[in-house]
Short mmCIF file of C-alpha atoms in Angstrom, two decimals:
data_model
loop_
_atom_site.label_atom_id
_atom_site.label_comp_id
_atom_site.label_asym_id
_atom_site.label_seq_id
_atom_site.Cartn_x
_atom_site.Cartn_y
_atom_site.Cartn_z
CA MET A 1 57.55 129.97 124.28
CA THR A 2 60.87 130.02 126.18
CA ASN A 3 64.05 131.07 124.69
CA GLN A 4 65.23 127.43 125.05
CA ASN A 5 62.55 126.32 122.89
CA ILE A 6 63.56 128.62 119.79
CA PHE A 7 66.45 126.88 117.78
CA THR A 8 68.88 128.61 115.51
CA VAL A 9 69.50 126.91 112.32
CA SER A 10 73.03 125.71 113.25
CA ARG A 11 71.76 124.17 116.48
CA LEU A 12 69.20 122.33 114.88
CA ASN A 13 71.53 120.88 112.29
CA ALA A 14 73.88 119.94 114.97
CA GLU A 15 71.10 118.38 117.02
CA VAL A 16 70.02 116.43 113.93
CA ARG A 17 73.51 115.18 113.00
CA LEU A 18 74.11 113.79 116.80
CA LEU A 19 70.77 112.20 116.60
CA LEU A 20 71.16 110.30 113.29
CA GLU A 21 74.84 109.31 114.27
CA ASN A 22 73.73 108.14 117.82
CA GLU A 23 70.51 106.24 116.71
CA MET A 24 71.51 104.61 113.40
CA GLY A 25 75.20 103.78 114.09
CA ILE A 26 76.85 101.55 111.21
CA VAL A 27 74.82 100.53 108.15
CA TRP A 28 75.40 98.60 105.28
CA LEU A 29 74.13 99.81 102.03
CA VAL A 30 74.14 98.45 98.49
CA GLY A 31 73.54 100.80 95.36
CA GLU A 32 74.92 102.12 92.15
CA ILE A 33 77.58 104.97 91.97
CA SER A 34 76.94 108.10 90.23
CA ASN A 35 78.45 111.63 90.29
CA PHE A 36 81.88 110.59 91.59
CA SER A 37 84.17 113.30 92.34
CA ALA A 38 87.67 112.88 93.67
CA PRO A 39 89.16 116.42 94.60
CA VAL A 40 92.81 117.16 95.17
CA SER A 41 92.40 116.79 98.84
CA GLY A 42 91.93 112.93 98.33
CA HIS A 43 88.63 112.57 99.52
CA TRP A 44 85.90 110.92 97.66
CA TYR A 45 82.25 112.49 96.99
CA PHE A 46 79.56 110.56 95.20
CA THR A 47 76.05 109.52 95.30
CA LEU A 48 74.45 105.97 95.89
CA LYS A 49 71.13 105.23 93.98
CA ASP A 50 68.77 102.55 93.05
CA SER A 51 65.42 102.97 90.74
CA LEU A 52 63.63 105.09 93.33
CA ALA A 53 65.87 107.15 95.40
CA GLN A 54 69.52 108.24 96.02
CA VAL A 55 71.70 109.46 98.90
CA LYS A 56 75.05 111.60 98.99
CA CYS A 57 78.17 109.91 100.26
CA ALA A 58 81.56 111.01 101.41
CA MET A 59 84.56 108.73 101.84
CA PHE A 60 87.67 110.20 103.37
CA LYS A 61 91.41 109.56 102.22
CA GLY A 62 92.18 107.72 105.29
CA ASN A 63 89.55 105.05 104.57
CA ASN A 64 89.50 105.26 100.58
CA ARG A 65 93.15 103.96 100.57
CA ARG A 66 91.89 100.63 101.45
CA VAL A 67 89.85 100.12 98.58
CA THR A 68 91.19 97.76 96.12
CA PHE A 69 89.46 98.94 93.11
CA LYS A 70 88.94 102.31 91.24
CA PRO A 71 85.33 103.35 91.56
CA LYS A 72 83.46 104.86 88.67
CA ALA A 73 79.93 105.76 87.84
CA GLY A 74 77.96 102.57 87.25
CA ASN A 75 79.34 100.33 89.69
CA GLN A 76 77.47 98.45 92.09
CA VAL A 77 78.91 98.57 95.38
CA LEU A 78 78.58 97.38 99.05
CA VAL A 79 79.46 99.93 101.66
CA LYS A 80 79.68 100.05 105.38
CA ALA A 81 78.90 103.61 106.51
CA ARG A 82 77.82 106.07 109.27
CA LEU A 83 74.72 108.14 108.93
CA SER A 84 75.36 111.74 109.40
CA LEU A 85 74.52 115.21 108.43
CA TYR A 86 76.51 117.90 106.73
CA GLU A 87 75.47 120.96 108.86
CA PRO A 88 76.41 123.80 106.55
CA ARG A 89 73.96 122.56 103.88
CA GLY A 90 71.48 120.81 106.10
CA ASP A 91 72.13 117.62 103.55
CA TYR A 92 71.95 114.32 105.18
CA GLN A 93 74.73 111.96 103.88
CA LEU A 94 76.54 108.74 104.56
CA ILE A 95 80.22 108.69 105.98
CA VAL A 96 81.79 105.63 104.22
CA GLU A 97 84.16 103.58 106.05
CA SER A 98 84.76 100.57 103.59
CA MET A 99 83.64 99.75 99.97
CA GLN A 100 83.47 96.48 98.10
CA PRO A 101 82.08 95.21 94.61
CA GLU A 102 78.56 94.27 95.41
CA GLY A 103 79.25 90.31 94.96
CA ASP A 104 82.34 89.87 96.98
CA GLY A 105 81.13 92.46 99.60
CA ARG A 106 77.87 90.40 100.18
CA LEU A 107 79.71 87.11 100.63
CA GLN A 108 82.39 89.01 102.92
CA GLN A 109 79.61 90.41 104.95
CA GLN A 110 77.98 87.00 105.50
CA PHE A 111 81.05 85.52 106.40
CA ASP A 112 82.01 88.13 109.01
CA GLU A 113 78.48 88.05 110.45
CA LEU A 114 78.47 83.98 110.77
CA LYS A 115 81.93 84.14 112.18
CA MET A 116 80.81 86.45 115.15
CA LYS A 117 77.79 84.68 115.61
CA LEU A 118 79.34 81.07 115.88
CA ALA A 119 82.18 82.46 118.11
CA ALA A 120 79.67 84.15 120.33
CA GLU A 121 78.23 80.74 120.99
CA GLY A 122 81.52 79.30 121.65
CA LEU A 123 82.19 77.06 118.47
CA PHE A 124 85.42 78.14 118.13
CA ALA A 125 86.58 77.73 121.66
CA GLN A 126 89.76 75.69 121.98
CA ALA A 127 88.33 73.67 124.86
CA SER A 128 85.59 72.28 122.65
CA LYS A 129 88.36 70.83 120.45
CA ARG A 130 88.54 67.24 120.14
CA PRO A 131 92.41 65.94 120.02
CA LEU A 132 93.34 63.78 117.10
CA PRO A 133 94.12 60.22 117.50
CA GLU A 134 97.95 59.57 118.10
CA HIS A 135 97.91 56.52 115.67
CA PRO A 136 94.60 56.56 113.56
CA GLN A 137 93.49 52.96 112.69
CA ARG A 138 91.17 54.12 109.89
CA VAL A 139 90.88 57.60 107.98
CA GLY A 140 87.66 58.92 106.44
CA VAL A 141 87.91 61.33 103.64
CA ILE A 142 84.92 63.65 102.86
CA THR A 143 85.32 65.15 99.39
CA SER A 144 84.60 65.06 95.65
CA LYS A 145 85.32 61.71 94.37
CA THR A 146 86.70 63.22 91.09
CA GLY A 147 88.60 66.34 92.75
CA ALA A 148 92.45 66.88 92.70
CA ALA A 149 92.15 66.90 96.71
CA LEU A 150 91.29 63.36 96.89
CA TYR A 151 94.17 62.41 94.86
CA ASP A 152 96.59 64.44 96.48
CA ILE A 153 95.32 62.85 100.00
CA LEU A 154 95.60 59.19 98.68
CA ASP A 155 99.09 59.98 97.11
CA VAL A 156 100.37 61.08 100.54
CA LEU A 157 98.97 58.24 102.46
CA LYS A 158 100.30 55.81 100.05
CA ARG A 159 103.69 57.33 100.38
CA ARG A 160 103.76 57.59 104.04
CA ASP A 161 101.62 54.86 105.45
CA PRO A 162 100.33 52.27 102.78
CA SER A 163 98.91 49.99 105.26
CA LEU A 164 96.47 52.72 106.74
CA PRO A 165 92.94 51.94 105.63
CA VAL A 166 90.67 54.98 103.92
CA VAL A 167 87.21 55.31 103.71
CA ILE A 168 85.73 57.75 101.02
CA TYR A 169 82.44 59.56 101.60
CA PRO A 170 82.02 61.29 98.23
CA THR A 171 80.05 64.44 98.08
CA MET A 172 79.86 67.79 96.09
CA VAL A 173 82.06 70.37 97.50
CA GLN A 174 80.81 73.24 95.28
CA GLY A 175 77.43 74.62 94.45
CA GLU A 176 74.03 74.97 96.20
CA GLU A 177 73.73 71.51 97.23
CA ALA A 178 77.14 71.02 98.39
CA ALA A 179 76.47 72.11 101.98
CA ILE A 180 73.65 69.85 102.58
CA GLN A 181 75.54 66.81 100.95
CA ILE A 182 78.78 67.65 103.19
CA ALA A 183 76.68 67.74 106.35
CA GLN A 184 74.89 64.56 105.32
CA ALA A 185 78.37 62.76 104.66
CA ILE A 186 79.44 63.88 108.13
CA GLY A 187 76.53 62.51 109.76
CA ARG A 188 76.92 59.16 107.68
CA ALA A 189 80.45 58.78 108.89
CA ASN A 190 79.32 59.38 112.64
CA ALA A 191 76.62 56.97 112.15
CA ARG A 192 78.78 54.11 110.76
CA ASN A 193 81.47 55.08 113.32
CA GLU A 194 83.97 53.29 111.41
CA CYS A 195 86.88 55.96 111.35
CA ASP A 196 88.71 57.62 114.27
CA VAL A 197 89.41 60.76 112.27
CA LEU A 198 88.05 62.72 109.17
CA ILE A 199 89.44 64.80 106.46
CA VAL A 200 86.86 67.32 105.18
CA GLY A 201 87.87 69.59 102.44
CA ARG A 202 88.67 70.22 98.89
CA GLY A 203 91.21 72.29 96.46
CA GLY A 204 91.53 75.95 96.12
CA GLY A 205 89.08 78.26 94.32
CA SER A 206 87.59 81.65 94.71
CA LEU A 207 85.50 82.72 97.92
CA GLU A 208 82.28 81.64 95.96
CA ASP A 209 83.73 78.27 95.00
CA LEU A 210 84.60 77.47 98.67
CA TRP A 211 81.31 79.21 100.15
CA CYS A 212 79.79 75.83 101.02
CA PHE A 213 82.33 75.52 103.80
CA ASN A 214 81.27 78.86 104.86
CA ASN A 215 77.47 77.41 105.50
CA GLU A 216 76.04 77.44 108.96
CA ILE A 217 74.62 73.86 108.73
CA VAL A 218 78.06 72.61 107.74
CA ALA A 219 79.78 74.69 110.82
CA ARG A 220 77.20 73.16 113.34
CA THR A 221 77.58 69.67 111.87
CA ILE A 222 81.32 69.69 112.18
CA ALA A 223 80.94 70.98 115.71
CA ALA A 224 78.63 68.29 116.79
CA SER A 225 80.75 65.56 115.21
CA GLN A 226 81.71 62.88 117.60
CA ILE A 227 84.78 62.03 115.25
CA PRO A 228 87.49 64.52 115.18
CA ILE A 229 87.61 66.47 112.15
CA ILE A 230 90.42 68.31 110.15
CA SER A 231 89.34 71.08 108.09
CA ALA A 232 91.67 71.10 104.86
CA VAL A 233 89.70 73.68 102.35
CA GLY A 234 91.82 75.26 99.59
CA HIS A 235 95.31 76.74 99.77
CA GLU A 236 97.17 78.12 103.01
CA VAL A 237 95.94 81.68 102.29
CA ASP A 238 91.76 80.41 102.16
CA VAL A 239 90.09 80.68 105.47
CA THR A 240 86.66 79.21 106.05
CA ILE A 241 84.19 79.03 108.80
CA ALA A 242 84.87 75.24 108.77
CA ASP A 243 88.35 75.92 109.47
CA PHE A 244 87.68 77.72 112.74
CA VAL A 245 84.99 75.00 113.83
CA ALA A 246 86.83 71.86 113.14
CA ASP A 247 89.36 70.19 115.48
CA MET A 248 92.33 71.07 113.64
CA ARG A 249 92.92 72.89 110.26
CA ALA A 250 95.36 72.09 107.49
CA PRO A 251 96.66 74.39 105.06
CA THR A 252 95.87 72.01 102.31
CA PRO A 253 94.49 68.42 101.66
CA SER A 254 98.17 66.92 101.31
CA ALA A 255 98.97 68.66 104.80
CA ALA A 256 95.85 66.83 106.21
CA ALA A 257 96.92 63.57 104.87
CA GLU A 258 100.45 64.06 106.53
CA LEU A 259 98.81 65.01 109.83
CA VAL A 260 96.97 61.62 110.02
CA SER A 261 99.74 59.43 108.76
CA ARG A 262 102.54 57.62 110.53
CA ASP A 263 106.26 57.94 109.74
CA ASN A 264 109.50 58.96 111.39
CA SER A 265 108.28 62.44 111.72
CA HIS A 266 105.77 61.74 114.50
CA LYS A 267 107.57 64.17 116.90
CA GLN A 268 107.03 67.15 114.03
CA GLN A 269 103.38 66.13 113.65
CA ALA A 270 102.88 66.40 117.39
CA PHE A 271 104.51 69.63 117.12
CA SER A 272 102.38 70.70 114.27
CA GLN A 273 99.28 69.84 116.09
CA ARG A 274 100.21 71.92 119.06
CA GLN A 275 101.01 74.74 116.78
CA GLN A 276 97.65 74.45 114.92
CA ASN A 277 95.90 74.46 118.45
CA LEU A 278 97.96 77.77 119.28
CA THR A 279 96.96 79.20 115.82
CA SER A 280 93.29 78.28 116.51
CA SER A 281 93.24 79.76 120.17
CA VAL A 282 95.02 83.02 118.78
CA LEU A 283 92.55 83.48 115.75
CA HIS A 284 89.66 82.86 118.35
CA TYR A 285 91.29 85.38 120.71
CA PHE A 286 91.94 88.01 117.69
CA SER A 287 88.42 87.74 116.57
CA LYS A 288 86.99 88.38 120.19
CA GLN A 289 89.38 91.24 120.51
CA GLN A 290 88.58 92.87 117.02
CA HIS A 291 85.09 92.65 117.79
CA ARG A 292 85.66 94.47 121.11
CA LEU A 293 87.98 96.99 119.09
CA ASP A 294 85.17 97.56 116.76
CA MET A 295 82.57 98.66 118.97
CA LEU A 296 85.04 100.66 121.26
CA SER A 297 86.17 102.38 117.96
CA HIS A 298 82.71 103.20 116.83
CA ARG A 299 81.99 104.51 120.37
CA LEU A 300 85.13 106.72 120.06
CA GLU A 301 84.44 107.78 116.50
CA ARG A 302 81.13 109.29 117.56
CA GLN A 303 82.63 111.40 120.26
CA HIS A 304 85.85 112.35 118.52
CA PRO A 305 86.65 116.06 117.48
CA SER A 306 87.66 114.30 114.10
CA GLN A 307 83.96 114.71 112.90
CA ARG A 308 84.33 118.28 113.16
CA LEU A 309 87.68 118.46 111.17
CA ILE A 310 86.07 116.00 108.58
CA GLN A 311 83.23 118.23 108.16
CA GLN A 312 85.48 121.49 107.71
CA ALA A 313 87.66 119.21 105.17
CA GLN A 314 84.47 118.65 103.17
CA GLN A 315 83.29 122.21 103.41
CA LEU A 316 87.00 123.33 102.11
CA ASP A 317 86.71 120.88 99.15
CA GLU A 318 83.48 122.49 98.17
CA LEU A 319 84.99 126.18 98.37
CA GLN A 320 87.88 125.17 96.41
CA ILE A 321 85.66 123.60 93.63
CA ARG A 322 83.52 126.92 93.78
CA LEU A 323 86.39 129.19 93.56
CA SER A 324 87.88 126.92 90.40
CA ARG A 325 84.48 127.48 88.73
CA ALA A 326 84.30 131.35 89.48
CA MET A 327 87.78 131.62 88.21
CA ASN A 328 87.25 129.74 84.90
CA LEU A 329 83.98 131.75 84.31
CA ARG A 330 86.11 135.32 84.85
CA ILE A 331 88.68 134.14 82.56
CA GLU A 332 86.22 133.10 79.91
CA ARG A 333 84.28 136.34 80.16
CA GLN A 334 87.57 138.28 79.67
CA ARG A 335 88.56 135.95 76.64
CA GLN A 336 85.19 136.73 75.05
CA LYS A 337 85.39 140.49 75.75
CA ILE A 338 88.85 140.61 73.98
CA GLN A 339 87.36 138.74 71.04
CA ARG A 340 84.44 141.38 70.93
CA GLN A 341 87.30 144.18 70.78
CA GLU A 342 89.42 142.48 68.24
CA HIS A 343 86.23 142.23 65.83
CA ALA A 344 85.24 146.00 66.42
CA LEU A 345 88.80 146.74 65.72
CA GLN A 346 88.72 144.63 62.41
CA LEU A 347 85.49 146.46 61.46
CA HIS A 348 86.92 149.81 61.81
CA SER A 349 90.22 149.08 59.91
CA PRO A 350 91.39 151.85 57.47
CA VAL A 351 92.32 149.56 54.89
CA HIS A 352 89.10 149.85 52.87
CA GLN A 353 89.02 153.53 53.30
CA LEU A 354 92.64 153.83 51.81
CA ASN A 355 91.49 151.61 48.81
CA GLN A 356 88.76 154.22 47.97
CA GLN A 357 91.22 157.24 48.18
CA HIS A 358 93.66 155.26 46.02
CA ASN A 359 90.87 154.74 43.40
CA HIS A 360 90.11 158.43 43.63
CA LEU A 361 93.64 159.47 43.28
CA GLU A 362 94.10 157.70 39.95
CA ARG A 363 91.11 159.52 38.30
CA SER A 364 91.96 162.88 39.56
CA GLN A 365 95.98 162.51 39.22
CA HIS A 366 96.40 164.88 36.26
CA ARG A 367 94.58 167.57 38.06
CA LEU A 368 95.33 167.17 41.96
CA GLN A 369 98.89 165.36 41.97
CA GLU A 370 100.47 167.49 44.67
CA ALA A 371 97.38 167.63 46.73
CA ILE A 372 97.00 164.09 46.62
CA LYS A 373 100.66 163.46 47.57
CA ARG A 374 100.15 165.67 50.62
CA GLN A 375 96.94 163.89 51.61
CA LEU A 376 98.52 160.47 50.92
CA LEU A 377 101.42 161.62 53.46
CA ASN A 378 98.96 162.62 56.12
CA ARG A 379 97.03 159.30 55.46
CA GLU A 380 100.12 157.19 55.88
CA HIS A 381 100.98 159.08 59.00
CA GLN A 382 97.57 158.32 60.49
CA LEU A 383 97.96 154.60 59.25
CA ALA A 384 101.43 154.30 61.18
CA LEU A 385 99.69 155.65 64.47
CA ALA A 386 96.86 153.36 63.81
CA ALA A 387 99.07 150.32 63.24
CA GLU A 388 101.26 151.39 66.34
CA LYS A 389 98.34 151.43 68.49
CA LEU A 390 97.05 147.94 67.14
CA ASP A 391 100.48 146.42 67.51
CA ALA A 392 100.39 147.65 71.33
CA VAL A 393 97.08 145.72 72.08
CA SER A 394 98.12 142.61 69.66
CA PRO A 395 98.26 139.35 71.56
CA LEU A 396 101.31 138.84 68.92
CA ALA A 397 103.26 141.50 70.55
CA THR A 398 102.58 139.87 74.06
CA LEU A 399 104.07 136.63 72.30
CA LYS A 400 107.05 138.60 71.07
CA ARG A 401 108.13 139.74 74.70
CA GLY A 402 108.34 136.22 75.60
CA TYR A 403 105.07 135.14 76.95
CA SER A 404 103.27 132.19 75.62
CA ILE A 405 100.00 130.70 75.39
CA THR A 406 99.16 127.00 76.60
CA GLN A 407 96.01 125.20 75.40
CA ASP A 408 94.82 121.48 75.79
CA SER A 409 93.77 119.32 73.19
CA GLN A 410 90.17 120.77 73.00
CA GLY A 411 91.73 124.23 72.43
CA ASN A 412 91.00 125.27 76.24
CA VAL A 413 93.52 127.65 77.56
CA ILE A 414 95.44 126.25 80.61
CA THR A 415 95.84 128.67 83.45
CA ASP A 416 96.05 126.39 86.47
CA ALA A 417 97.96 123.23 86.87
CA SER A 418 94.79 121.40 88.69
CA GLN A 419 93.41 121.46 85.05
CA LEU A 420 95.87 118.88 83.97
CA SER A 421 96.28 115.07 84.47
CA ARG A 422 98.94 112.69 83.43
CA GLY A 423 98.80 111.81 79.83
CA ASP A 424 97.04 115.13 78.83
CA HIS A 425 98.30 116.64 75.34
CA LEU A 426 99.36 120.42 75.27
CA VAL A 427 100.20 122.81 72.53
CA THR A 428 101.96 126.01 73.51
CA ARG A 429 101.89 129.04 71.22
CA LEU A 430 105.15 131.27 70.91
CA ALA A 431 105.90 134.48 68.86
CA ASN A 432 107.14 132.03 66.00
CA GLY A 433 105.78 128.59 66.00
CA GLU A 434 104.40 126.50 68.53
CA VAL A 435 105.34 123.39 70.83
CA ARG A 436 103.58 120.13 71.47
CA SER A 437 104.19 118.25 74.75
CA THR A 438 102.58 115.82 77.01
CA VAL A 439 102.07 115.78 80.97
CA ASP A 440 103.88 113.03 82.82
#
């Protein structure tokens, strides 16, 4: 066996860390949070678990600032993380880059995966977009027949171009069956070929409400349509896969109706169309560049010296926690020692002995008056000395010199500002009385 085949522990852990980071890369993981800790450094440490296993996680403050909720024990979350190894202890762990509640996180992950897949196939490319007819002869509307979106579209068309014929293809726009019905309605409109432009959409809602417009079947049906399609889903801030695939995106159903209707603002309509085309092109370009940036960032992270700094920051947090525990233990031991000494001092108090001497003095007063006086003076002198010694070690004397003792609402002595949190109630004992306060 050569020396090259003999590993040190630190070399082994370093090799295993590189192996985990390079082979596994980025992983998505769902689990329940437990043992959540947030030291003063701003980093988060916690455990993700399910019914059979658990894994340690670290999320550093540069990433956890983007989390939109306060994690706590029991939360079900979806995380994006890198597999790594904490070399000083040999513990394998996850370095978490993003965190979302499980439900919203799963939908967002599916959205991003489908978006990247369809973008790679070219379904978002501007070259595949069909131009809208300059003067539509008949408009098709694919939406719910009872939804507010339909009435908004019809109101706009009636106001701007009452003579423009409208064909309504009613369909569900929410729920498990909605995606299939929307795709069938688009296919039916193409088969009948009675309209020269289609508006597909609905009113606003949550990500889950709009999810049928993020369905792959709907996206591919829109891309295959021979009739130009305007996607008009939700409000202006809502973005769906249908918006990227459609020939044009309208921020609202009403805006879609304005795009297809004729009035004196046809120049503005042409400008809006060009603007929408430019927006679609920019979104497609940004999507491709973001994907490339993510790949380059991941490669850079694996080779960046910040990985060593992150490990050292985690080790520093661990040492700070151990130091704090050791200091608290030392203080508690000293407090218990003082209590034992105070108890022993009380047991040896001269008060009981003086009472016995006083009773003996009364019984023998007529015979030993002068002797008892001398004895009493001697005892009083001893008592004064003992009292002086007692006063020297008394906590009250310390308080009289201007010191004070601060305790929390459970009676714990406060020795370090890191023990405190905003809103804690404190009691400060002085030589005479006490002061109650609240941390702000």
